[in-house]
Structures are given as C-alpha cells and as structure tokens.
Amino acid sequence: MKHKSLLIAALFFSIIFLTTSGFTVVGHRGDPSKYPEETIQSDDSAFNSGADYVELDLHLSSDGVAVVSHDDDLFRVTHTPAIVSQNTWHALSQLTYDNCEHVLSLAELFAHYQHRPQAKFILETKIDHSLDSSYMLEDEIAATVKKYHMEKRIMIHSFSAASLFHFREILPDSYLILIVGSLKRMNFSNLPQVNAVNVSSDLILNHPWLIHWLHLLNKQVFVWTEMDESPSLWHWLINKNIDGVVTNFPSTGFKYKLAKEGSRKYDIHRKGIYFGKVRTATMMNPYVRHKQHKYVYPGQNVNVMYGVRVHNQLYYQIANQTFISAEFVNLDLKPQDVAPYQNKQILAKPKSSVMIYRYPENQAKTSQKLPANRLYKIQNFNGSPKSMWLRISSGWIRAKDILFYGFFDDTSWQQYRQLPRMNRYNNLALTAYQPVEPPAVLSIKQQLNIINHIAI
C-alpha cells in the first residue's frame, strides 16, 4: 500500500507539473559558454538569460559534504589535480575557477539563492551504485534540501535508477527525472518511479514516437544534446512538443521558448554599458523604427528593463517608450575586460574558416567568411569575457576563431597580464605578420639579362 500511495502521489505531481509548465529552459551547468561552469557567476548568467532551472552535478567529499562539480577530478576546471571523493571539503574549498570563485558545496549554493525564489535547480547525482552501494550522497543531498527548505525549488535527475528510487523513499514528493541514452533504460521497472525522462536528442531522432508514448504515460520529456545553437536543431526540438531542453546556451533556449509561446517582450532589469563609438538615437518602439531626438552616448550606463525581438533582431527598452538596438549594449562586458584588445587587429587563423555574423549571436550567421592573410581592425565588442564577439568592418566574428594581432609592446602585455585568467585569450599572433608578396613580373629585357648573366 505504501508504494501504491507513493506512485499515486508521483502521478498527481506529474499531472500538476504538466498543466502548469510549458517549454522549460534548463541551463546545463549554468551558462558554460559564457562563464566557468557550475559557479555562481555562471548560474546567475543562466537565470538572467531566461533559464527556468540551472542543472548542476554533485559528488561527495571524503568527509561527507555534497560538492558541486561535474567531474570527480577537478583538474579540468581548477587546473589542480584533486579527486573530490579523496579530499576533505576544507581542501576542496581552497581551489578556484578561472573567474576566481572557489569550488562550491550544495549548502553554500542554497544559502546564496535561499531568498531568490525564482532560482530553481536540477540536481544530478554522479554515482554508480554498482560500484558504491552506499546512499551517503543521496542522504546528504536530502538533508541539505530540507535544511534550506528547497523542496519545491529542485528536481533531481540521474542515470542511476537506484539513486532515484532512494530519493523516492527519503524525499517522497520530489520531482524525479531518469536520464536515458537508450531504449533499454525505459522499462516498467524504472518509469513508475519517476515523473519525467531526460532523453538524448539522438534517441528521439531515431524513434520519433517516443515523445507521444511517454506523454501517454504522463511522463514529461526533457531533451539533452550537445547544443551548438544550430537553428535547424532548435526548430526540430521545439516542434517535437518536448517539455524542456537542457542546454549549454540558455539564452538561445529562452529565445525559442518565446517564439513557441508567441511572446516577444521579456524582463531583463540589468545594468549595461553602451559600447558604441558614436552617439545613437533611441526610438519610441522597435516595430516602427522612428528615431527620437534622444541619444545614448559612448560609455553611457543604461538600465535595461526589457528585451524585445523584432525581425529576429534584439532591442532593449532602457526607459519609458525608449528603445535601442542591443548590438552595442553590453550586459556582461566592462571596459576593463576589453582594454588590452582595444585598437588591436585580428587575423584569420591559418587553414581555418572564420564565419561572419550579422549580430553578435550564433543564430545570425551569414554566408560570408573572413578572407585569409588580411588584417582587420577591431571596432567593437560584445558577449562575455569567456565568449567574446568582435566587430570588424564586415560584421561580427567570434574571438575564439581568430588571432589577435598587435601584442608587441610592453604596455599591451601589462594590460593583458592584469586581466583575470578567464578574460585572457591565448590565440595571439606573437610575431609580426609578413604578407606573402606575389612574384615580380619581369620584362623581356630583364629576363634576357638574367639568362645572359647565368650563361656567363
């Protein structure tokens, strides 16, 4: 009877969730394309970009603390070899990411967001119970969730069915999601215990009936994929009637959520800086672009109230009936972040294809490519320190795709070394560029002189 009542409760919770939520955007490890994954800065960026939830991973330290990290070995993200399960929390908390934040515990994360009720999380247990039969990680997570009263602000997903079954016992009202990459994992031993399934996009591509079948069982369908912001991939996903996407690009996910819901205006309420080189006139609305006799000036701070997408271009509302193109407004970059790159030039990486974009976002790709063996002056910047965009005469390009040219004096290097580690791009041209000169065209007389000289 106990199991039957739990299943009825889980089914009721699932139906309520289905009727009260739409296309859910989940920031995979925060906003990892902009900031170091699973840091407060990355999580804040995901929420600010429209994510409904942030997904994060949990391991247990040697002294029983739930540590926020995807990898058991922290070398990839902190540049220091340290196995979470083999170190105490005190030792792990001394390690820092590229943005100078230290490794987080789940308790610290919850304490930080405790009074921000819109901040919600999907917790993943990184455990294999065929190797570790204990449930210390799950018990610690449950205790932390209860301590900070986060029961209604978390979902739990895992590849481990055993882990989820244990959570059904210790957090009976929790929303549980089984992560699957094959049909074999979806069976009537696992499905009755969970509220949703997080499915590989490849699996749905090969078995399009799967979404309908899971919905008939009152299970929500989340999709995870190696998101690359491809428009065709996103259109395919949202047209499949999925309930949510776990993505590395929450701002793109939010854009498609708005498109699916038919909504165009959304809250931002963040401070920004106008990075344009000349003053620009504002407009009363972005639908009829009639310019006003009001201006925003280079370096001016603006309060971005709302975002509006019109004709696939983003505009910001900065005051009552006052809008400006988002192209040169930076929410994540400060002047000091780009100081070393100001007045520098760029060069296409050798043997690489560098795409040009209309606007600083991956969805705005054009058919143009940056010509090889040619220098271009950087005119402007957008994006974030980790994912920066550069404006040149022919459009926008991604900073990671090119070589920065001009770091040949002490002042440039001093500014570069003063940047936080996360802001330092290492794709620098360290030697002066010497263009290949075409061979000289010789006159007949010059050619005869050379021949005569060789003969002599």
Short mmCIF file of C-alpha atoms in Angstrom, two decimals:
data_model
loop_
_atom_site.label_atom_id
_atom_site.label_comp_id
_atom_site.label_asym_id
_atom_site.label_seq_id
_atom_site.Cartn_x
_atom_site.Cartn_y
_atom_site.Cartn_z
CA MET A 1 0.00 0.00 0.00
CA LYS A 2 2.85 2.38 0.81
CA HIS A 3 4.37 2.02 -2.68
CA LYS A 4 0.94 2.38 -4.27
CA SER A 5 0.27 5.67 -2.44
CA LEU A 6 3.71 6.96 -3.42
CA LEU A 7 3.05 6.16 -7.06
CA ILE A 8 -0.35 7.90 -6.92
CA ALA A 9 1.30 10.96 -5.36
CA ALA A 10 4.02 10.92 -8.01
CA LEU A 11 1.44 10.64 -10.79
CA PHE A 12 -0.60 13.52 -9.33
CA PHE A 13 2.54 15.68 -9.05
CA SER A 14 3.42 14.84 -12.64
CA ILE A 15 -0.05 15.89 -13.91
CA ILE A 16 0.11 19.16 -11.95
CA PHE A 17 3.56 19.88 -13.38
CA LEU A 18 2.41 19.11 -16.91
CA THR A 19 -0.53 21.50 -16.68
CA THR A 20 1.35 24.38 -15.05
CA SER A 21 4.58 24.47 -17.00
CA GLY A 22 5.46 24.91 -20.64
CA PHE A 23 8.71 24.67 -22.53
CA THR A 24 11.22 24.61 -19.66
CA VAL A 25 14.71 26.00 -20.29
CA VAL A 26 17.45 24.37 -18.22
CA GLY A 27 20.92 25.88 -18.16
CA HIS A 28 23.30 22.91 -18.32
CA ARG A 29 25.86 23.57 -15.54
CA GLY A 30 24.73 27.21 -15.59
CA ASP A 31 25.78 29.22 -18.63
CA PRO A 32 29.06 27.46 -19.53
CA SER A 33 29.61 29.17 -22.88
CA LYS A 34 29.93 32.50 -21.04
CA TYR A 35 31.36 31.69 -17.61
CA PRO A 36 33.09 28.79 -15.81
CA GLU A 37 30.57 26.01 -15.34
CA GLU A 38 28.78 25.46 -12.03
CA THR A 39 29.86 28.76 -10.48
CA ILE A 40 27.58 31.44 -9.05
CA GLN A 41 28.53 33.73 -11.92
CA SER A 42 27.56 31.06 -14.46
CA ASP A 43 24.30 30.29 -12.66
CA ASP A 44 23.38 33.99 -12.42
CA SER A 45 24.05 34.39 -16.13
CA ALA A 46 21.77 31.45 -16.93
CA PHE A 47 18.93 32.86 -14.84
CA ASN A 48 19.47 36.33 -16.30
CA SER A 49 19.33 34.81 -19.80
CA GLY A 50 15.91 33.27 -19.19
CA ALA A 51 16.66 29.81 -17.77
CA ASP A 52 13.88 28.39 -15.60
CA TYR A 53 16.29 25.98 -13.92
CA VAL A 54 20.03 25.50 -13.62
CA GLU A 55 21.34 21.95 -13.78
CA LEU A 56 24.30 21.00 -11.59
CA ASP A 57 26.18 17.85 -10.59
CA LEU A 58 27.07 16.53 -7.16
CA HIS A 59 29.82 14.39 -5.70
CA LEU A 60 30.59 13.56 -2.08
CA SER A 61 33.84 14.69 -0.44
CA SER A 62 35.81 12.31 1.77
CA ASP A 63 34.21 13.87 4.87
CA GLY A 64 30.64 13.69 3.56
CA VAL A 65 29.98 17.13 2.03
CA ALA A 66 27.94 17.40 -1.19
CA VAL A 67 30.26 19.19 -3.64
CA VAL A 68 29.03 20.91 -6.82
CA SER A 69 31.12 19.54 -9.70
CA HIS A 70 30.57 17.55 -12.87
CA ASP A 71 33.95 15.77 -12.69
CA ASP A 72 35.25 13.79 -9.74
CA ASP A 73 38.70 15.12 -10.69
CA LEU A 74 38.70 18.94 -10.52
CA PHE A 75 41.78 19.41 -12.73
CA ARG A 76 39.80 20.39 -15.85
CA VAL A 77 38.04 23.30 -14.14
CA THR A 78 40.52 24.41 -11.46
CA HIS A 79 43.86 23.40 -13.09
CA THR A 80 44.71 21.49 -9.91
CA PRO A 81 44.51 17.68 -9.76
CA ALA A 82 42.14 16.90 -6.89
CA ILE A 83 39.71 13.98 -6.62
CA VAL A 84 36.56 15.10 -4.82
CA SER A 85 35.94 11.73 -3.15
CA GLN A 86 39.53 11.60 -1.87
CA ASN A 87 39.73 15.09 -0.35
CA THR A 88 38.09 16.89 2.55
CA TRP A 89 35.71 19.74 1.93
CA HIS A 90 38.17 22.19 3.52
CA ALA A 91 40.85 21.24 1.00
CA LEU A 92 38.47 21.35 -1.96
CA SER A 93 37.08 24.75 -0.97
CA GLN A 94 40.54 26.30 -1.45
CA LEU A 95 40.50 25.54 -5.19
CA THR A 96 39.35 28.26 -7.59
CA TYR A 97 37.92 28.50 -11.10
CA ASP A 98 39.12 30.87 -13.80
CA ASN A 99 36.76 33.57 -12.52
CA CYS A 100 38.37 33.31 -9.04
CA GLU A 101 35.29 31.72 -7.42
CA HIS A 102 36.04 28.78 -5.17
CA VAL A 103 34.55 25.32 -5.53
CA LEU A 104 31.02 25.29 -4.06
CA SER A 105 29.21 22.96 -1.72
CA LEU A 106 25.49 22.39 -2.19
CA ALA A 107 24.88 24.09 1.15
CA GLU A 108 26.73 27.23 0.00
CA LEU A 109 24.77 27.29 -3.25
CA PHE A 110 21.43 27.02 -1.45
CA ALA A 111 22.45 29.65 1.12
CA HIS A 112 23.32 32.06 -1.70
CA TYR A 113 19.98 31.60 -3.51
CA GLN A 114 17.77 30.97 -0.48
CA HIS A 115 16.00 34.32 -0.73
CA ARG A 116 15.70 34.30 -4.54
CA PRO A 117 12.59 32.13 -5.01
CA GLN A 118 12.78 32.22 -8.83
CA ALA A 119 16.16 30.45 -8.75
CA LYS A 120 15.47 26.72 -9.19
CA PHE A 121 17.80 23.78 -9.70
CA ILE A 122 18.01 20.31 -11.19
CA LEU A 123 20.42 18.21 -9.15
CA GLU A 124 22.26 15.30 -10.74
CA THR A 125 23.78 12.57 -8.61
CA LYS A 126 27.10 11.46 -10.08
CA ILE A 127 27.21 7.96 -8.64
CA ASP A 128 27.29 4.38 -9.84
CA HIS A 129 25.64 2.13 -7.28
CA SER A 130 27.05 -0.97 -8.91
CA LEU A 131 30.41 0.27 -7.55
CA ASP A 132 29.24 2.16 -4.47
CA SER A 133 26.40 0.52 -2.57
CA SER A 134 26.03 3.30 0.00
CA TYR A 135 23.49 6.13 -0.26
CA MET A 136 25.50 8.72 1.62
CA LEU A 137 25.38 11.19 -1.29
CA GLU A 138 21.59 10.98 -1.62
CA ASP A 139 21.11 11.27 2.16
CA GLU A 140 23.36 14.35 2.33
CA ILE A 141 21.53 15.99 -0.59
CA ALA A 142 18.15 15.32 1.04
CA ALA A 143 19.33 16.72 4.38
CA THR A 144 20.65 19.87 2.68
CA VAL A 145 17.44 20.34 0.67
CA LYS A 146 15.38 20.11 3.87
CA LYS A 147 17.70 22.41 5.84
CA TYR A 148 17.32 25.23 3.29
CA HIS A 149 13.64 24.47 2.54
CA MET A 150 14.32 23.93 -1.16
CA GLU A 151 11.90 21.03 -1.64
CA LYS A 152 9.69 22.96 -4.08
CA ARG A 153 12.61 24.53 -5.94
CA ILE A 154 14.53 21.45 -7.02
CA MET A 155 14.17 18.48 -9.33
CA ILE A 156 16.52 15.52 -9.23
CA HIS A 157 17.80 13.63 -12.24
CA SER A 158 20.28 10.82 -12.60
CA PHE A 159 21.48 7.99 -14.81
CA SER A 160 21.18 5.83 -11.69
CA ALA A 161 17.71 4.35 -11.21
CA ALA A 162 18.81 3.13 -7.77
CA SER A 163 19.64 6.69 -6.78
CA LEU A 164 16.22 7.93 -7.85
CA PHE A 165 14.43 5.04 -6.10
CA HIS A 166 16.20 6.03 -2.86
CA PHE A 167 15.10 9.65 -3.27
CA ARG A 168 11.50 8.43 -3.67
CA GLU A 169 11.86 6.99 -0.16
CA ILE A 170 13.61 9.92 1.56
CA LEU A 171 12.05 12.82 -0.40
CA PRO A 172 8.72 11.25 -1.42
CA ASP A 173 7.32 14.43 -3.03
CA SER A 174 10.43 15.20 -5.07
CA TYR A 175 10.23 15.52 -8.85
CA LEU A 176 12.46 12.79 -10.30
CA ILE A 177 13.88 12.52 -13.82
CA LEU A 178 15.60 9.47 -15.29
CA ILE A 179 18.40 10.29 -17.76
CA VAL A 180 18.45 7.84 -20.67
CA GLY A 181 20.52 7.30 -23.78
CA SER A 182 18.94 4.05 -24.93
CA LEU A 183 15.51 2.44 -25.12
CA LYS A 184 16.62 -0.36 -22.79
CA ARG A 185 16.67 2.05 -19.83
CA MET A 186 12.95 2.87 -20.22
CA ASN A 187 11.06 -0.04 -18.76
CA PHE A 188 8.21 -0.60 -16.36
CA SER A 189 10.63 -1.20 -13.53
CA ASN A 190 12.04 2.36 -13.81
CA LEU A 191 9.26 4.51 -15.26
CA PRO A 192 6.64 4.19 -12.49
CA GLN A 193 9.12 5.66 -10.01
CA VAL A 194 9.88 8.86 -11.94
CA ASN A 195 7.99 11.93 -13.14
CA ALA A 196 9.96 12.58 -16.32
CA VAL A 197 12.62 11.25 -18.64
CA ASN A 198 15.62 13.23 -19.88
CA VAL A 199 16.24 11.77 -23.32
CA SER A 200 19.17 12.05 -25.69
CA SER A 201 18.18 14.00 -28.80
CA ASP A 202 19.70 11.21 -30.93
CA LEU A 203 17.28 8.76 -29.37
CA ILE A 204 14.28 10.94 -30.28
CA LEU A 205 15.65 11.46 -33.77
CA ASN A 206 15.76 7.69 -34.32
CA HIS A 207 12.46 6.98 -32.50
CA PRO A 208 10.10 9.97 -33.06
CA TRP A 209 7.17 8.07 -31.50
CA LEU A 210 8.91 8.16 -28.12
CA ILE A 211 7.63 11.59 -27.04
CA HIS A 212 3.99 10.69 -27.66
CA TRP A 213 4.41 7.33 -25.93
CA LEU A 214 5.94 8.93 -22.81
CA HIS A 215 3.25 11.61 -22.71
CA LEU A 216 0.59 8.87 -22.78
CA LEU A 217 2.26 7.54 -19.62
CA ASN A 218 2.02 11.05 -18.07
CA LYS A 219 5.79 11.49 -18.17
CA GLN A 220 7.35 14.76 -19.14
CA VAL A 221 10.08 14.68 -21.79
CA PHE A 222 13.25 16.70 -21.40
CA VAL A 223 15.89 16.57 -24.11
CA TRP A 224 19.63 16.86 -23.71
CA THR A 225 22.03 17.27 -26.57
CA GLU A 226 25.44 18.67 -27.47
CA MET A 227 23.84 22.03 -28.25
CA ASP A 228 25.68 24.14 -30.82
CA GLU A 229 22.96 26.78 -31.28
CA SER A 230 22.14 25.42 -34.73
CA PRO A 231 18.79 26.95 -35.80
CA SER A 232 17.75 23.73 -37.54
CA LEU A 233 18.40 21.72 -34.36
CA TRP A 234 16.38 24.12 -32.20
CA HIS A 235 13.47 24.24 -34.65
CA TRP A 236 13.46 20.46 -34.77
CA LEU A 237 13.44 20.21 -30.96
CA ILE A 238 10.68 22.67 -30.15
CA ASN A 239 8.45 21.33 -32.93
CA LYS A 240 8.62 17.89 -31.31
CA ASN A 241 6.36 19.01 -28.42
CA ILE A 242 9.04 18.48 -25.81
CA ASP A 243 8.60 19.81 -22.29
CA GLY A 244 12.11 21.11 -21.74
CA VAL A 245 15.64 21.35 -23.05
CA VAL A 246 18.87 21.00 -21.09
CA THR A 247 21.25 23.28 -22.96
CA ASN A 248 24.65 24.96 -22.79
CA PHE A 249 23.04 28.06 -24.35
CA PRO A 250 20.14 29.14 -22.10
CA SER A 251 19.72 32.50 -23.86
CA THR A 252 19.07 30.66 -27.15
CA GLY A 253 16.70 28.27 -25.41
CA PHE A 254 14.80 31.24 -23.98
CA LYS A 255 14.62 32.84 -27.41
CA TYR A 256 12.93 29.73 -28.83
CA LYS A 257 10.69 29.46 -25.80
CA LEU A 258 9.43 32.96 -26.52
CA ALA A 259 8.94 32.06 -30.18
CA LYS A 260 6.95 28.96 -29.26
CA GLU A 261 4.75 30.85 -26.80
CA GLY A 262 4.23 33.76 -29.19
CA SER A 263 5.73 36.19 -26.68
CA ARG A 264 8.10 38.92 -27.77
CA LYS A 265 8.80 41.11 -24.73
CA TYR A 266 10.55 39.78 -21.65
CA ASP A 267 12.03 41.08 -18.40
CA ILE A 268 15.75 41.79 -18.08
CA HIS A 269 16.22 44.53 -15.43
CA ARG A 270 20.01 44.66 -15.56
CA LYS A 271 22.57 47.43 -15.89
CA GLY A 272 24.50 47.69 -19.14
CA ILE A 273 27.03 49.88 -20.92
CA TYR A 274 26.69 51.35 -24.40
CA PHE A 275 29.89 50.34 -26.23
CA GLY A 276 29.15 52.21 -29.46
CA LYS A 277 31.82 54.58 -30.78
CA VAL A 278 29.35 57.35 -31.71
CA ARG A 279 26.11 58.54 -30.18
CA THR A 280 22.97 56.74 -31.33
CA ALA A 281 19.37 57.93 -31.40
CA THR A 282 16.77 56.00 -29.42
CA MET A 283 13.35 55.03 -30.82
CA MET A 284 9.87 55.00 -29.31
CA ASN A 285 9.37 51.34 -30.27
CA PRO A 286 11.28 48.78 -32.33
CA TYR A 287 8.33 47.88 -34.56
CA VAL A 288 8.20 51.28 -36.26
CA ARG A 289 11.79 52.45 -36.07
CA HIS A 290 11.17 56.18 -35.88
CA LYS A 291 14.22 57.78 -34.26
CA GLN A 292 13.80 60.28 -31.44
CA HIS A 293 15.85 63.35 -30.57
CA LYS A 294 17.19 61.46 -27.58
CA TYR A 295 20.63 59.91 -27.66
CA VAL A 296 22.79 57.35 -25.91
CA TYR A 297 26.48 58.22 -25.82
CA PRO A 298 29.67 56.10 -25.84
CA GLY A 299 30.39 54.68 -22.40
CA GLN A 300 26.96 55.62 -21.03
CA ASN A 301 25.43 53.34 -18.40
CA VAL A 302 21.89 52.22 -19.20
CA ASN A 303 19.24 50.39 -17.21
CA VAL A 304 17.93 47.63 -19.46
CA MET A 305 14.32 47.00 -18.46
CA TYR A 306 13.06 44.63 -21.17
CA GLY A 307 14.17 42.83 -24.29
CA VAL A 308 12.09 42.73 -27.47
CA ARG A 309 12.77 40.64 -30.59
CA VAL A 310 11.60 42.13 -33.87
CA HIS A 311 12.52 40.59 -37.24
CA ASN A 312 14.96 38.33 -35.39
CA GLN A 313 16.90 41.32 -34.03
CA LEU A 314 17.11 42.13 -30.32
CA TYR A 315 16.24 45.56 -28.89
CA TYR A 316 16.46 46.79 -25.30
CA GLN A 317 13.99 49.07 -23.57
CA ILE A 318 16.01 51.49 -21.44
CA ALA A 319 13.23 53.90 -20.35
CA ASN A 320 9.54 54.53 -20.91
CA GLN A 321 8.92 54.46 -24.70
CA THR A 322 12.67 54.41 -25.26
CA PHE A 323 14.37 51.55 -27.11
CA ILE A 324 17.84 50.95 -28.54
CA SER A 325 19.41 48.16 -30.59
CA ALA A 326 21.11 45.60 -28.35
CA GLU A 327 24.01 45.25 -30.78
CA PHE A 328 26.34 47.60 -28.90
CA VAL A 329 24.89 47.33 -25.38
CA ASN A 330 26.95 45.11 -23.11
CA LEU A 331 25.46 43.41 -20.06
CA ASP A 332 28.43 41.15 -19.30
CA LEU A 333 31.48 43.12 -20.51
CA LYS A 334 33.09 46.07 -18.75
CA PRO A 335 35.65 48.46 -20.32
CA GLN A 336 38.46 46.86 -18.29
CA ASP A 337 37.57 43.45 -19.77
CA VAL A 338 38.41 44.61 -23.30
CA ALA A 339 41.12 47.20 -22.57
CA PRO A 340 44.06 45.04 -23.82
CA TYR A 341 42.22 44.27 -27.06
CA GLN A 342 41.25 47.86 -27.87
CA ASN A 343 42.85 49.24 -31.05
CA LYS A 344 44.23 45.81 -31.91
CA GLN A 345 43.77 43.99 -35.18
CA ILE A 346 42.70 40.46 -35.96
CA LEU A 347 43.76 37.83 -38.47
CA ALA A 348 42.04 34.61 -39.51
CA LYS A 349 43.69 31.54 -38.05
CA PRO A 350 45.76 29.67 -40.65
CA LYS A 351 43.86 26.99 -42.57
CA SER A 352 40.58 27.81 -40.82
CA SER A 353 37.18 29.05 -41.94
CA VAL A 354 36.06 32.08 -39.94
CA MET A 355 32.37 32.85 -40.31
CA ILE A 356 30.98 36.40 -40.25
CA TYR A 357 27.72 37.18 -38.41
CA ARG A 358 25.17 40.00 -38.76
CA TYR A 359 24.83 40.40 -35.00
CA PRO A 360 26.82 39.10 -32.02
CA GLU A 361 24.93 35.82 -31.66
CA ASN A 362 25.43 32.41 -33.19
CA GLN A 363 21.99 32.43 -34.80
CA ALA A 364 22.94 35.36 -37.06
CA LYS A 365 25.48 33.57 -39.26
CA THR A 366 25.92 34.85 -42.82
CA SER A 367 27.38 33.13 -45.86
CA GLN A 368 30.46 35.37 -45.68
CA LYS A 369 33.85 34.21 -44.44
CA LEU A 370 36.82 36.22 -43.25
CA PRO A 371 39.43 36.39 -46.02
CA ALA A 372 42.79 34.82 -45.17
CA ASN A 373 46.07 36.75 -44.97
CA ARG A 374 44.42 40.08 -44.20
CA LEU A 375 44.40 42.26 -41.10
CA TYR A 376 41.20 43.87 -39.76
CA LYS A 377 40.88 46.47 -37.02
CA ILE A 378 38.65 45.65 -34.06
CA GLN A 379 35.86 48.24 -33.94
CA ASN A 380 33.72 47.00 -31.05
CA PHE A 381 32.96 44.22 -28.58
CA ASN A 382 30.01 42.23 -27.21
CA GLY A 383 29.33 38.97 -25.40
CA SER A 384 31.09 37.95 -22.20
CA PRO A 385 34.75 37.61 -21.19
CA LYS A 386 34.75 33.88 -21.93
CA SER A 387 32.64 34.15 -25.10
CA MET A 388 33.55 37.49 -26.67
CA TRP A 389 32.38 38.87 -30.01
CA LEU A 390 34.41 41.30 -32.12
CA ARG A 391 33.02 43.83 -34.56
CA ILE A 392 35.04 44.48 -37.74
CA SER A 393 34.15 46.36 -40.92
CA SER A 394 32.32 43.41 -42.49
CA GLY A 395 30.35 42.21 -39.42
CA TRP A 396 30.75 40.29 -36.16
CA ILE A 397 33.14 37.38 -35.56
CA ARG A 398 33.83 35.17 -32.55
CA ALA A 399 37.01 35.95 -30.67
CA LYS A 400 37.90 32.27 -30.36
CA ASP A 401 38.03 31.90 -34.16
CA ILE A 402 40.81 34.42 -34.90
CA LEU A 403 44.30 35.54 -33.89
CA PHE A 404 44.68 38.82 -32.01
CA TYR A 405 47.37 40.91 -33.66
CA GLY A 406 49.40 43.71 -32.09
CA PHE A 407 50.63 42.48 -28.70
CA PHE A 408 54.17 43.61 -29.48
CA ASP A 409 54.79 46.29 -26.80
CA ASP A 410 55.20 46.26 -23.03
CA THR A 411 52.02 48.25 -22.39
CA SER A 412 49.85 45.68 -24.19
CA TRP A 413 51.38 42.81 -22.24
CA GLN A 414 50.99 44.63 -18.94
CA GLN A 415 47.29 45.21 -19.61
CA TYR A 416 46.92 41.59 -20.71
CA ARG A 417 48.54 40.21 -17.54
CA GLN A 418 46.23 42.35 -15.39
CA LEU A 419 43.17 40.59 -16.81
CA PRO A 420 41.55 37.83 -14.72
CA ARG A 421 42.56 34.40 -16.02
CA MET A 422 39.11 33.86 -17.57
CA ASN A 423 39.50 37.01 -19.72
CA ARG A 424 42.85 36.11 -21.28
CA TYR A 425 42.59 34.77 -24.80
CA ASN A 426 45.68 32.78 -25.78
CA ASN A 427 45.03 32.94 -29.53
CA LEU A 428 47.57 35.73 -30.04
CA ALA A 429 49.80 36.32 -33.04
CA LEU A 430 53.16 36.61 -31.29
CA THR A 431 55.20 37.63 -34.31
CA ALA A 432 54.65 40.38 -36.83
CA TYR A 433 52.60 39.32 -39.83
CA GLN A 434 54.57 39.28 -43.06
CA PRO A 435 52.21 39.13 -46.05
CA VAL A 436 53.34 36.89 -48.87
CA GLU A 437 54.35 39.13 -51.76
CA PRO A 438 53.42 37.91 -55.27
CA PRO A 439 56.42 37.26 -57.54
CA ALA A 440 57.53 40.29 -59.54
CA VAL A 441 56.61 40.35 -63.24
CA LEU A 442 59.85 40.83 -65.28
CA SER A 443 60.08 42.46 -68.63
CA ILE A 444 61.55 40.58 -71.61
CA LYS A 445 64.74 42.62 -71.33
CA GLN A 446 65.14 41.80 -67.63
CA GLN A 447 64.60 38.10 -68.31
CA LEU A 448 67.27 38.16 -71.09
CA ASN A 449 69.72 39.91 -68.76
CA ILE A 450 69.22 37.20 -66.14
CA ILE A 451 69.69 34.45 -68.73
CA ASN A 452 72.86 36.10 -70.07
CA HIS A 453 74.17 36.52 -66.51
CA ILE A 454 73.63 32.82 -65.79
CA ALA A 455 75.24 31.83 -69.07
CA ILE A 456 78.30 33.95 -68.34
#
